[in-house]
mmCIF file of C-alpha atoms in Angstrom:
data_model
loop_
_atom_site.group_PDB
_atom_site.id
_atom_site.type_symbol
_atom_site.label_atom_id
_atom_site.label_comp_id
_atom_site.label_asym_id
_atom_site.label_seq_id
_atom_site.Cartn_x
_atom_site.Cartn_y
_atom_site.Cartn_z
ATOM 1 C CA UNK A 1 -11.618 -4.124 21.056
ATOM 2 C CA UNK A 2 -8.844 -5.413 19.049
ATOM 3 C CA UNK A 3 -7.424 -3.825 16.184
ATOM 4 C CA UNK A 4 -8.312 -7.096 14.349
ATOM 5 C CA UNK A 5 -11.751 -6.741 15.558
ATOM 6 C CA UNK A 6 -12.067 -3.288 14.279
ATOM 7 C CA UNK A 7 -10.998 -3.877 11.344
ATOM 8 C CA UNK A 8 -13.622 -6.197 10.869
ATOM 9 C CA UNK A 9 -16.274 -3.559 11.466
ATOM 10 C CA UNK A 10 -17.336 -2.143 7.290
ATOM 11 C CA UNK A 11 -16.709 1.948 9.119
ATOM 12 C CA UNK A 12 -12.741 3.097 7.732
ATOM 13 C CA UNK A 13 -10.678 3.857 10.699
ATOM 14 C CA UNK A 14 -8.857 7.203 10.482
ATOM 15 C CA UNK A 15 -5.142 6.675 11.870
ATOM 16 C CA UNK A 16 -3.095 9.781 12.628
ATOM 17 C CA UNK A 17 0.845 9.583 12.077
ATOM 18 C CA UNK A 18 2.698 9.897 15.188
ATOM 19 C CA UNK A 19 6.736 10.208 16.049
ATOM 20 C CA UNK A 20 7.078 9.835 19.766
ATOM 21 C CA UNK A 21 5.382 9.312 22.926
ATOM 22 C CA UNK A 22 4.270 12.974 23.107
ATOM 23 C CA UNK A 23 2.332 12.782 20.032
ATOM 24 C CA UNK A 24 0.865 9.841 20.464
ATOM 25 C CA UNK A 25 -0.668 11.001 23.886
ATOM 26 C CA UNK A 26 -2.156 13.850 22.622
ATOM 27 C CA UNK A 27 -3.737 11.257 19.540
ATOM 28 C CA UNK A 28 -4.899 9.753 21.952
ATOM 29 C CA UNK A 29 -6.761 12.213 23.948
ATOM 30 C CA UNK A 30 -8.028 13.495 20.945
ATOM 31 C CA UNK A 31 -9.945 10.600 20.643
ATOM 32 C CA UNK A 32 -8.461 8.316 17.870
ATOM 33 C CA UNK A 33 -8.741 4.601 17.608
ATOM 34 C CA UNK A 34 -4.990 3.758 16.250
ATOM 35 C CA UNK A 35 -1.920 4.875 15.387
ATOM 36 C CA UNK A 36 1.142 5.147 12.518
ATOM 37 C CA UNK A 37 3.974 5.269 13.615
ATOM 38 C CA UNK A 38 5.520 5.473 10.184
ATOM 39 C CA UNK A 39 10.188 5.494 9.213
ATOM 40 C CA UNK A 40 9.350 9.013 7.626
ATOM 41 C CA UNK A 41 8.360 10.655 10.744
ATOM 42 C CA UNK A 42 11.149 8.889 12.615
ATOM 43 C CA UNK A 43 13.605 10.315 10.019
ATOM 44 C CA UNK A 44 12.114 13.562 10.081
ATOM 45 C CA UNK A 45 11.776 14.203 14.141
ATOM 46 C CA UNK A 46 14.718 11.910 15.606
ATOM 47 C CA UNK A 47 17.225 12.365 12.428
ATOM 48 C CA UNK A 48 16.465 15.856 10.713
ATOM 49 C CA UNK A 49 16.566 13.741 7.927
ATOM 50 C CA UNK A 50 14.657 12.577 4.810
ATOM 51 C CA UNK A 51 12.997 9.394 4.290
ATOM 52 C CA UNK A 52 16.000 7.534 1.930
ATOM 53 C CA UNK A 53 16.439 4.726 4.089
ATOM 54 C CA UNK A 54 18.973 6.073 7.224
ATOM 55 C CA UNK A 55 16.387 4.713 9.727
ATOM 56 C CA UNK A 56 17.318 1.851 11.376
ATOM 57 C CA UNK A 57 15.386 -1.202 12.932
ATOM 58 C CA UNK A 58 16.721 -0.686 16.733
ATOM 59 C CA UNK A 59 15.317 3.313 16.118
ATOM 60 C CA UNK A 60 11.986 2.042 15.191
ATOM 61 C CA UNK A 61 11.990 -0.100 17.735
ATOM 62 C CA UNK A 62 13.322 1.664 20.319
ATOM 63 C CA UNK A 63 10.757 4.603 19.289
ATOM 64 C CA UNK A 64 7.656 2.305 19.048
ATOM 65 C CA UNK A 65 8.249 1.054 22.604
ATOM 66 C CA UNK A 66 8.437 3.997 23.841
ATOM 67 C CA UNK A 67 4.669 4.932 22.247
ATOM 68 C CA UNK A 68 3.145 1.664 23.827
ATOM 69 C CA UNK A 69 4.686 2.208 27.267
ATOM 70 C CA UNK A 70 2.426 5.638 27.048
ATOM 71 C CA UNK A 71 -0.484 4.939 25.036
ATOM 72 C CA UNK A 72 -3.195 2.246 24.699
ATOM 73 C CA UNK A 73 -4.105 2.468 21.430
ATOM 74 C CA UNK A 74 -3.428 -0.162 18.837
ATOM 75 C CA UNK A 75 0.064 1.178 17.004
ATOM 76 C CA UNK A 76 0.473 0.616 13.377
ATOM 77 C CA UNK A 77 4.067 0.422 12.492
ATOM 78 C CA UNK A 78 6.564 1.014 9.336
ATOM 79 C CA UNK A 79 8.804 -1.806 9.459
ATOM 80 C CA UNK A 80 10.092 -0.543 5.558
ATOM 81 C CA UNK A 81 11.849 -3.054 3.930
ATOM 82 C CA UNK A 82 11.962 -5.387 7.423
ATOM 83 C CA UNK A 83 15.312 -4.167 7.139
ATOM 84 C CA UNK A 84 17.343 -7.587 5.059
ATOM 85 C CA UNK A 85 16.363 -10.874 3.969
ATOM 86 C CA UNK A 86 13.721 -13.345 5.060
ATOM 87 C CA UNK A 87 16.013 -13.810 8.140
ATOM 88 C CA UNK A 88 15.991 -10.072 9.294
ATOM 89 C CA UNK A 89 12.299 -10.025 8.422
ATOM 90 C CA UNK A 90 11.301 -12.454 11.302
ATOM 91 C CA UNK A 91 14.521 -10.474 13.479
ATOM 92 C CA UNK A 92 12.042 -7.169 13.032
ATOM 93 C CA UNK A 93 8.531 -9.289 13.655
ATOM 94 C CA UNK A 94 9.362 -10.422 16.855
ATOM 95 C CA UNK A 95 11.290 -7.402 18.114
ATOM 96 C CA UNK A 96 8.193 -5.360 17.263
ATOM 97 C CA UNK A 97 5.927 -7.669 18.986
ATOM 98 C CA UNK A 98 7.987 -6.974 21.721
ATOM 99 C CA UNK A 99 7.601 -3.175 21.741
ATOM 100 C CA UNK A 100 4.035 -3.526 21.012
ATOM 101 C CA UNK A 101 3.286 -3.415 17.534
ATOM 102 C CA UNK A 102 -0.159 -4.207 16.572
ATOM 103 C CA UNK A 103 0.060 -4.142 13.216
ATOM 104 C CA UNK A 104 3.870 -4.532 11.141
ATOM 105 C CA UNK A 105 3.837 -2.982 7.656
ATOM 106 C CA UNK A 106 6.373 -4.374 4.972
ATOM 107 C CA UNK A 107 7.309 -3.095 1.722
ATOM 108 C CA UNK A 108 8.358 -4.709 -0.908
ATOM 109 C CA UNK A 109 11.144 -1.889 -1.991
ATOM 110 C CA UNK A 110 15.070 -2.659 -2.456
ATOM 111 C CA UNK A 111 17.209 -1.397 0.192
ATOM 112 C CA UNK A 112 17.957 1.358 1.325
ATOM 113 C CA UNK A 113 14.154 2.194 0.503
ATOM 114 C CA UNK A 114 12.703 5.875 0.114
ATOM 115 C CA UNK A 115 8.945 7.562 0.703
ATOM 116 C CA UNK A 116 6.874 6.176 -1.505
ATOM 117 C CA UNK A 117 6.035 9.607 -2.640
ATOM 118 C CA UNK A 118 9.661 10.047 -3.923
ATOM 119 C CA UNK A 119 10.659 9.148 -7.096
ATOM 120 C CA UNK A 120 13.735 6.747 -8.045
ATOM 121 C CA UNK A 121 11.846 3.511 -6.369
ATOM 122 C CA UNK A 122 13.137 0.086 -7.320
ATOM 123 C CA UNK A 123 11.448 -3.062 -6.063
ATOM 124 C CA UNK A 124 12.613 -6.548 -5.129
ATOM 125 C CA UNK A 125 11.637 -9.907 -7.516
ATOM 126 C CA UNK A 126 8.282 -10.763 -6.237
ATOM 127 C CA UNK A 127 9.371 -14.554 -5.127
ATOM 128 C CA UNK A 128 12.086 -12.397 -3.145
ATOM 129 C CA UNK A 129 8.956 -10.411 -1.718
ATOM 130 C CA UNK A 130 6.369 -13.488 -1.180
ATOM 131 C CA UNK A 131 9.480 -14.702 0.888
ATOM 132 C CA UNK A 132 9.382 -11.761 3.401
ATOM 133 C CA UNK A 133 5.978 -12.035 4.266
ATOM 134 C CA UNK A 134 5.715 -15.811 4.361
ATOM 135 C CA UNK A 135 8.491 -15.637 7.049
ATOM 136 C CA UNK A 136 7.082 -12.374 8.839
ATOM 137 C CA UNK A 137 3.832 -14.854 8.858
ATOM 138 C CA UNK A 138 5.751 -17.936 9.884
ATOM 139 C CA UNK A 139 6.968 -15.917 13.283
ATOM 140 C CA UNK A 140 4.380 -13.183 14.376
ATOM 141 C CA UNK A 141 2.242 -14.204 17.562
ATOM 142 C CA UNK A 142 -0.360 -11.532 17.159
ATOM 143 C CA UNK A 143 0.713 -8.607 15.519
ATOM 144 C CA UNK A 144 -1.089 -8.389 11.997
ATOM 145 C CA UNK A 145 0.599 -7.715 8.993
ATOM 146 C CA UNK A 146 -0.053 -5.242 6.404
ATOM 147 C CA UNK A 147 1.990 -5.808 2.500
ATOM 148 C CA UNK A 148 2.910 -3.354 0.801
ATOM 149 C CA UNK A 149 3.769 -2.510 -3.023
ATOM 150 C CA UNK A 150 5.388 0.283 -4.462
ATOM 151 C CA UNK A 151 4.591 -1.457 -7.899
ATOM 152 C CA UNK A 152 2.560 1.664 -9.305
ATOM 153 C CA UNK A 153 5.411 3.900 -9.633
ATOM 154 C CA UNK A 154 7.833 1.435 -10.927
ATOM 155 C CA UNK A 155 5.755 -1.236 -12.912
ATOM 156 C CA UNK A 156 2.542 0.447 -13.261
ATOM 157 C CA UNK A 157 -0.883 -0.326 -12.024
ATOM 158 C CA UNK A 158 -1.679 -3.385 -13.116
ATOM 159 C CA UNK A 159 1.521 -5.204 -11.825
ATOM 160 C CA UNK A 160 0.691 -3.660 -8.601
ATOM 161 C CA UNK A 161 -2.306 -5.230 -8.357
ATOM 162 C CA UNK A 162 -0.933 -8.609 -9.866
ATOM 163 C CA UNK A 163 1.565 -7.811 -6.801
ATOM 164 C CA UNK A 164 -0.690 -7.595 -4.249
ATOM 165 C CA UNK A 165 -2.626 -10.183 -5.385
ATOM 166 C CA UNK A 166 0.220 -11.916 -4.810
ATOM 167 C CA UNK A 167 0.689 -10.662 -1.113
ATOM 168 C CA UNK A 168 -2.701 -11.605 -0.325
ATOM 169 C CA UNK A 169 -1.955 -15.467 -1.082
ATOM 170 C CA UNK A 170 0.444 -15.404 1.038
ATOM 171 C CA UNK A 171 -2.109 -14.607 3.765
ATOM 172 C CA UNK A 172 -1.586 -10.993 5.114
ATOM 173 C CA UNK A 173 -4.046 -9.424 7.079
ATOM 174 C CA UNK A 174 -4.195 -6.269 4.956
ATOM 175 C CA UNK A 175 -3.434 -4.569 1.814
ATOM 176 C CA UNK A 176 -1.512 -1.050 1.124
ATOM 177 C CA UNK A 177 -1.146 -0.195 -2.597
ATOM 178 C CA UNK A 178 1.413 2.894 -2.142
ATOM 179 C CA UNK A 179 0.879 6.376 -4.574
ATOM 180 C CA UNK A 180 -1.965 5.623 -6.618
ATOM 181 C CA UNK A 181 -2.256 8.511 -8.648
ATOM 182 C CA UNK A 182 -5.833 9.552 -9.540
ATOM 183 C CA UNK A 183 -9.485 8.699 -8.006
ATOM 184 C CA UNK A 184 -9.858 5.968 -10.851
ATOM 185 C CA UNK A 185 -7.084 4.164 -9.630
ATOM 186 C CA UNK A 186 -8.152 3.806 -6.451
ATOM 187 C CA UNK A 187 -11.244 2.738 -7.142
ATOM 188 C CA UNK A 188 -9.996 0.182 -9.477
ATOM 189 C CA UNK A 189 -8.064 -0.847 -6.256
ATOM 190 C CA UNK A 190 -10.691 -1.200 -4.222
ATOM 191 C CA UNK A 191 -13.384 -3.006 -6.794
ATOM 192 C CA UNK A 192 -10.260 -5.862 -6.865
ATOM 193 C CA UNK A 193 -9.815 -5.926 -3.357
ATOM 194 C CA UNK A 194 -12.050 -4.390 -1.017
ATOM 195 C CA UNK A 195 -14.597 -6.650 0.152
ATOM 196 C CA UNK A 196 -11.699 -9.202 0.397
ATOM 197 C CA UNK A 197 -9.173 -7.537 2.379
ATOM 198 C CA UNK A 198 -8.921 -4.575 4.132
ATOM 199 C CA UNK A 199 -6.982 -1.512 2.284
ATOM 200 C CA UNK A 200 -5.215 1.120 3.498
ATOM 201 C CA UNK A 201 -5.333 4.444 1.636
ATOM 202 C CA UNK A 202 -2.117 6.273 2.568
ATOM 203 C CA UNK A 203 -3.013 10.576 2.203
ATOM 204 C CA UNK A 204 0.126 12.528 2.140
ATOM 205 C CA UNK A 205 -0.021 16.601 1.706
ATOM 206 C CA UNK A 206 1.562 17.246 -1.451
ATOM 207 C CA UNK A 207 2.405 13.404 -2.336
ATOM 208 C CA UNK A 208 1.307 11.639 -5.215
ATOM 209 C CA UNK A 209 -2.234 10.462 -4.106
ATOM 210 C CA UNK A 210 -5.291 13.511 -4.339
ATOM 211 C CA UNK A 211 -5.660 14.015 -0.323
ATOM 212 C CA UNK A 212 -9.281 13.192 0.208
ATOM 213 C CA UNK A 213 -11.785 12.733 3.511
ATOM 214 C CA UNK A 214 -12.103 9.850 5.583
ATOM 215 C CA UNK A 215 -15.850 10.005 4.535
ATOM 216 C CA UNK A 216 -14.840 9.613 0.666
ATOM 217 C CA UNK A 217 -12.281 7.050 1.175
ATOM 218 C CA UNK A 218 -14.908 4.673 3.296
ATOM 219 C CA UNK A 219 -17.289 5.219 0.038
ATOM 220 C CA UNK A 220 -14.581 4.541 -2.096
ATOM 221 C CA UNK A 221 -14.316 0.507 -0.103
ATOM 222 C CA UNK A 222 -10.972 1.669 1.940
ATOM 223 C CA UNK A 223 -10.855 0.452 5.438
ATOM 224 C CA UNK A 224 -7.914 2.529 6.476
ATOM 225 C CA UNK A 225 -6.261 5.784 6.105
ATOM 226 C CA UNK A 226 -3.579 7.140 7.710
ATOM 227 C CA UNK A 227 -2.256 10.310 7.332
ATOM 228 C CA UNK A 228 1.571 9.887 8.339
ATOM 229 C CA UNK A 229 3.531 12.330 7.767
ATOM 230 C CA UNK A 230 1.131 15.129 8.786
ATOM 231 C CA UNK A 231 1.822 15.428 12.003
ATOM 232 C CA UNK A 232 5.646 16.277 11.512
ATOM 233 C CA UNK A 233 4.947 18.863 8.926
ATOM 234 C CA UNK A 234 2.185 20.632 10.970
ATOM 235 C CA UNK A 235 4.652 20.614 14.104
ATOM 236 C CA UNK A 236 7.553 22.066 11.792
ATOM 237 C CA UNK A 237 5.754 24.667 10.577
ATOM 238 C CA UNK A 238 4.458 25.296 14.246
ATOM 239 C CA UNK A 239 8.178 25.643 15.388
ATOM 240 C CA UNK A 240 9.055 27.446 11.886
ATOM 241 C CA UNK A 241 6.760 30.268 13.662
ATOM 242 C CA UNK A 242 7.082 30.034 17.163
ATOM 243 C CA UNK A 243 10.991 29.730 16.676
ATOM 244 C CA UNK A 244 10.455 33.220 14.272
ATOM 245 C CA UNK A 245 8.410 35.250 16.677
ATOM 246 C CA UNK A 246 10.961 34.439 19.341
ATOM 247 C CA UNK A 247 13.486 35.594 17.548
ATOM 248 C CA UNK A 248 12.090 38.626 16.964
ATOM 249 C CA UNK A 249 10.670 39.475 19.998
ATOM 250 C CA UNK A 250 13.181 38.254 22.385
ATOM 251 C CA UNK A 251 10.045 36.626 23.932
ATOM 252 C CA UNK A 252 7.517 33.937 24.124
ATOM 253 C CA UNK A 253 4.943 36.793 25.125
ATOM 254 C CA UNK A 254 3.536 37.506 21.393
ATOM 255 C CA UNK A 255 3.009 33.480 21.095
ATOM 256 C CA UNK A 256 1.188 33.107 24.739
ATOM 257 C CA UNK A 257 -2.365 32.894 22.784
ATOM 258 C CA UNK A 258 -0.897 29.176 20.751
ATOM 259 C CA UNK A 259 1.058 27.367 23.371
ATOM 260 C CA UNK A 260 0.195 25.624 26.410
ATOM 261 C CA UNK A 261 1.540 27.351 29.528
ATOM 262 C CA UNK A 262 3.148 25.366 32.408
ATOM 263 C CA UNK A 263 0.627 24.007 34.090
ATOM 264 C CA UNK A 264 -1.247 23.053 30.674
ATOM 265 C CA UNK A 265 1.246 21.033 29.520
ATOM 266 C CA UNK A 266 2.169 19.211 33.442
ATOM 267 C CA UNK A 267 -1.725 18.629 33.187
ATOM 268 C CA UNK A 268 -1.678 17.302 29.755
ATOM 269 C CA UNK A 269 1.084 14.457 29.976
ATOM 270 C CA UNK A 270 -0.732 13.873 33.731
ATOM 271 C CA UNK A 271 1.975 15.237 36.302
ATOM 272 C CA UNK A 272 -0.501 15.715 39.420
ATOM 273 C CA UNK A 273 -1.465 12.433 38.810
ATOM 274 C CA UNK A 274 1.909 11.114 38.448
ATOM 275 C CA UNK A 275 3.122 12.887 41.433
ATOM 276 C CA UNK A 276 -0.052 11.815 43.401
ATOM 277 C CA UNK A 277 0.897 8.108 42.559
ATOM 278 C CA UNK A 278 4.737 9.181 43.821
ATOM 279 C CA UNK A 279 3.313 10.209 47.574
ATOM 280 C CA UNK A 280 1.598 6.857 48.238
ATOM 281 C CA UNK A 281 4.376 5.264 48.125
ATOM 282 C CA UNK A 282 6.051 7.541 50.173
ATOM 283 C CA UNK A 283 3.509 7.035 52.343
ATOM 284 C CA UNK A 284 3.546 3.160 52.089
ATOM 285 C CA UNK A 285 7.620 3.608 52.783
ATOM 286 C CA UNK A 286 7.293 6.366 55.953
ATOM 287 C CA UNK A 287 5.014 3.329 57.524
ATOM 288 C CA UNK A 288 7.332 0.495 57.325
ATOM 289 C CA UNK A 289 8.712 -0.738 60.233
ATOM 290 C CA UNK A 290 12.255 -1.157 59.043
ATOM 291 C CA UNK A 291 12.507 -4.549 58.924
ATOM 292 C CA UNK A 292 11.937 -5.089 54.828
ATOM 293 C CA UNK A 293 9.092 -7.454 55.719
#
């Protein structure tokens, strides 16, 4: 199944943020149906840096095909701004295609962009905006495409709306109305545009949206959530600890009991079967007769 054809399916679909190939796996073999692969966790994990915009397009990309090479699962990708003009838009649609994007998000912040969930947003003229995603329509081949406004912050809640009303004309697949601030917002979201579109409900620990279950959100008339940035803030405050008790132990002894030993992590990222695959063609090669026929 598609992601279009799950999407069409009235059950939300959870989507875990990943940042690499690593953590995507291990999504994956926990069982979930996509992925978001989002410029936040790509600033945090490959830059050591915030989300203000340092990303670049060749990162994402070059990050995102790394994912796909690993993983099966439909990847939802951060394409921020698209990175320029209509021009660079369609540049970004097809070179995401290419590294297996399933679905391309685009915002409709000025550049350089920050996390939603920061304050200081500005946003480009909404002809400048309908644009974007008319050309990111005019070039994509499969991938769908999610529109995104950062309206609430800046213009308030009705122009968001009036924004992604906008969006929708424009024929995008799907809807993501960034930091709505209380439960009534959302739901006013979702009684405008839920059983016309699906909408993505974007839960970030600490951010400006209350954090709430995939269970309330699907009540609520979202179709997706995605919980980004999670990932990268669980893992640092793993390595916060680990890092810690090493340092005071001189040892990795004390932190046996929370990591995966050799062999569990070989057997994790499959390196039997991987080696297994490597001796058959050894095999193939210590039968050949020389010749190169």
């Amino acid at each position: 199944m598609n992601l279009k054809q799950r999407l069409a399916e009235p059950r939300l679909l959870l989507v875990p943020g990943v940042y690499d190939a690593l953590s995507a796996l291990v999504a994956e073999q926990a069982g979930f149906e996509a992925l978001y692969l989002s410029g936040a966790s790509i600033a945090y994990t490959r830059l050591g840096r915030s989300d203000v915009g340092l990303v670049s397009f060749s990162e994402v990309q070059d990050t995102l095909g790394q994912i796909t090479e690993r993983v099966r699962c439909p990847v939802i990708v951060d394409a921020d701004t698209g990175f320029g003009n209509a021009l660079n838009v369609q540049r970004t649609v097809r070179g995401l295609e290419r590294a297996g994007a399933a679905m391309i998000q685009l915002e409709d912040q000025t550049f350089p962009k920050r996390c939603g969930h920061l304050d200081g947003k500005t946003l480009v003229p909404l002809s400048e905006m309908k644009g974007k995603l008319r050309a990111a329509l005019d070039v994509r081949d499969r991938a769908l495409i999610l529109a995104r406004t950062d309206a609430v912050a800046v213009e308030g809640l009705e122009a968001a709306l009036d924004r992604a009303e906008a969006y929708l004309e424009c024929g995008v697949d799907a809807l993501f109305i960034e930091a709505l601030r209380t439960p009534g917002q959302m739901d006013t979201a979702c009684a405008r545009f839920a059983e016309r579109v699906p909408l993505l409900a974007n839960m970030v620990e600490g951010g400006k949206t209350p954090v709430q279950g995939a269970q309330e959100l699907e009540r609520r008339g979202f179709r997706i959530a995605i919980f980004p940035g999670g990932t990268a803030r669980a893992v640092a405050h793993t390595l916060q600890a680990y890092f810690a008790s090493l340092r005071a132990h001189g040892s990795t002894v004390p932190w046996r009991a929370n990591m995966l030993d050799f062999d569990g992590l070989n057997a994790l990222i499959g390196t039997p079967e991987l080696l297994e695959q490597g001796r058959r063609y050894d095999a193939d090669s210590s039968r050949s007769d020389g010749s190169g026929r």
